[in-house]
């Protein structure tokens, strides 16, 4: 069992930055690939970014590529999402998820554990 707790969300103006954190507890964190997803009001949850177990491989949705950076610190059992140049369309609840595999996954169905989400609101 893995418990995930996101933090760092908030209200920011367009063009600003936020850093989300996801703290994991439970089974060995480094055994999991990690992902960030988001869900805007009235829309389906979508993939944002993912990172493999070591942090050596990352993958991003086209909509955030070049603006967001995913990273992890296995010593701290934490994964991060640095979000720069934020846009109003980035407004959503952001979720982190853990996939018990060493490689990257972009499909929600492959993830085993989910956090409760943190709200990010970008004003224009």
XYZ file of C-alpha atoms in Angstrom:
124
model
C 0.000 0.000 0.000
C 1.192 3.518 -0.842
C -0.240 6.744 0.479
C 0.231 9.895 -1.595
C -0.308 13.449 -0.381
C -0.069 16.401 -2.757
C 0.681 19.969 -1.717
C 1.715 23.263 -3.256
C -1.405 24.191 -5.176
C -2.907 27.654 -5.054
C -3.926 30.735 -6.963
C -1.420 32.323 -9.325
C -1.552 34.868 -12.123
C -0.938 33.873 -15.712
C 2.775 33.695 -16.394
C 3.542 32.748 -12.825
C 4.992 29.578 -11.332
C 4.066 26.947 -8.787
C 5.796 23.838 -7.531
C 3.668 20.874 -6.563
C 4.958 18.197 -4.228
C 3.709 14.669 -3.664
C 4.921 12.891 -0.557
C 4.702 9.110 -0.543
C 4.626 6.699 2.345
C 4.317 2.961 2.535
C 6.114 0.621 0.194
C 9.505 1.399 -1.321
C 9.101 4.627 -3.238
C 11.879 3.856 -5.694
C 9.953 0.797 -6.904
C 7.350 3.061 -8.476
C 7.141 5.157 -11.567
C 5.260 8.350 -10.746
C 2.892 10.506 -12.714
C 0.988 13.752 -12.526
C -2.497 14.075 -13.937
C -5.024 16.893 -13.867
C -8.761 17.330 -14.140
C -10.439 20.586 -15.054
C -14.128 21.224 -14.280
C -16.358 19.347 -16.695
C -13.429 17.561 -18.329
C -11.865 14.148 -18.073
C -8.702 13.570 -16.117
C -5.661 13.878 -18.361
C -2.014 12.954 -18.280
C 0.477 15.724 -17.523
C 3.892 14.198 -16.843
C 5.577 11.005 -15.715
C 8.957 9.920 -14.407
C 10.549 6.517 -14.108
C 11.843 4.987 -10.891
C 15.294 6.569 -11.035
C 14.343 9.948 -12.450
C 16.415 9.282 -15.549
C 13.458 9.183 -17.907
C 10.597 11.643 -18.141
C 7.667 12.234 -20.452
C 5.290 15.161 -20.874
C 1.986 15.961 -22.460
C 2.415 18.276 -25.433
C 0.360 20.940 -23.688
C 2.938 21.354 -20.896
C 6.187 20.446 -22.639
C 8.796 23.137 -22.126
C 6.859 24.726 -19.241
C 6.560 21.936 -16.659
C 9.306 19.790 -15.166
C 8.783 16.577 -13.220
C 11.470 15.371 -10.829
C 11.817 13.076 -7.851
C 13.915 12.662 -4.741
C 13.886 9.024 -3.719
C 15.672 9.829 -0.465
C 12.731 12.066 0.497
C 10.027 9.850 -1.042
C 8.777 12.864 -2.952
C 7.950 13.713 -6.546
C 7.697 17.296 -7.762
C 6.053 19.169 -10.595
C 7.597 22.550 -11.331
C 5.110 24.588 -13.347
C 6.310 27.730 -15.099
C 4.645 30.133 -17.530
C 1.263 29.071 -16.237
C -1.817 29.696 -18.356
C -5.487 29.922 -17.386
C -6.061 26.625 -19.190
C -3.740 24.949 -16.671
C -6.423 25.487 -14.024
C -7.376 22.072 -12.638
C -7.089 19.714 -9.725
C -3.682 18.071 -9.978
C -3.206 14.483 -8.858
C -0.087 12.450 -8.372
C -0.142 8.711 -8.914
C 2.143 5.736 -8.396
C 2.608 2.843 -10.788
C 4.312 -0.298 -9.486
C 6.679 -0.548 -12.419
C 10.133 0.758 -13.220
C 9.177 2.406 -16.512
C 7.028 5.355 -17.492
C 3.275 5.058 -17.937
C 0.925 7.656 -19.406
C -2.371 5.807 -19.040
C -4.391 6.353 -15.892
C -5.452 2.713 -15.872
C -1.876 1.590 -15.227
C -1.507 3.548 -11.998
C -2.127 1.739 -8.751
C -2.354 4.537 -6.181
C -3.633 8.101 -6.264
C -3.452 11.152 -4.065
C -6.403 13.302 -3.122
C -5.446 16.156 -5.448
C -4.461 19.785 -5.052
C -6.196 22.726 -6.720
C -4.274 24.959 -9.099
C -6.030 28.098 -10.301
C -4.439 30.409 -12.855
C -6.060 33.809 -13.265
C -5.846 35.813 -16.480
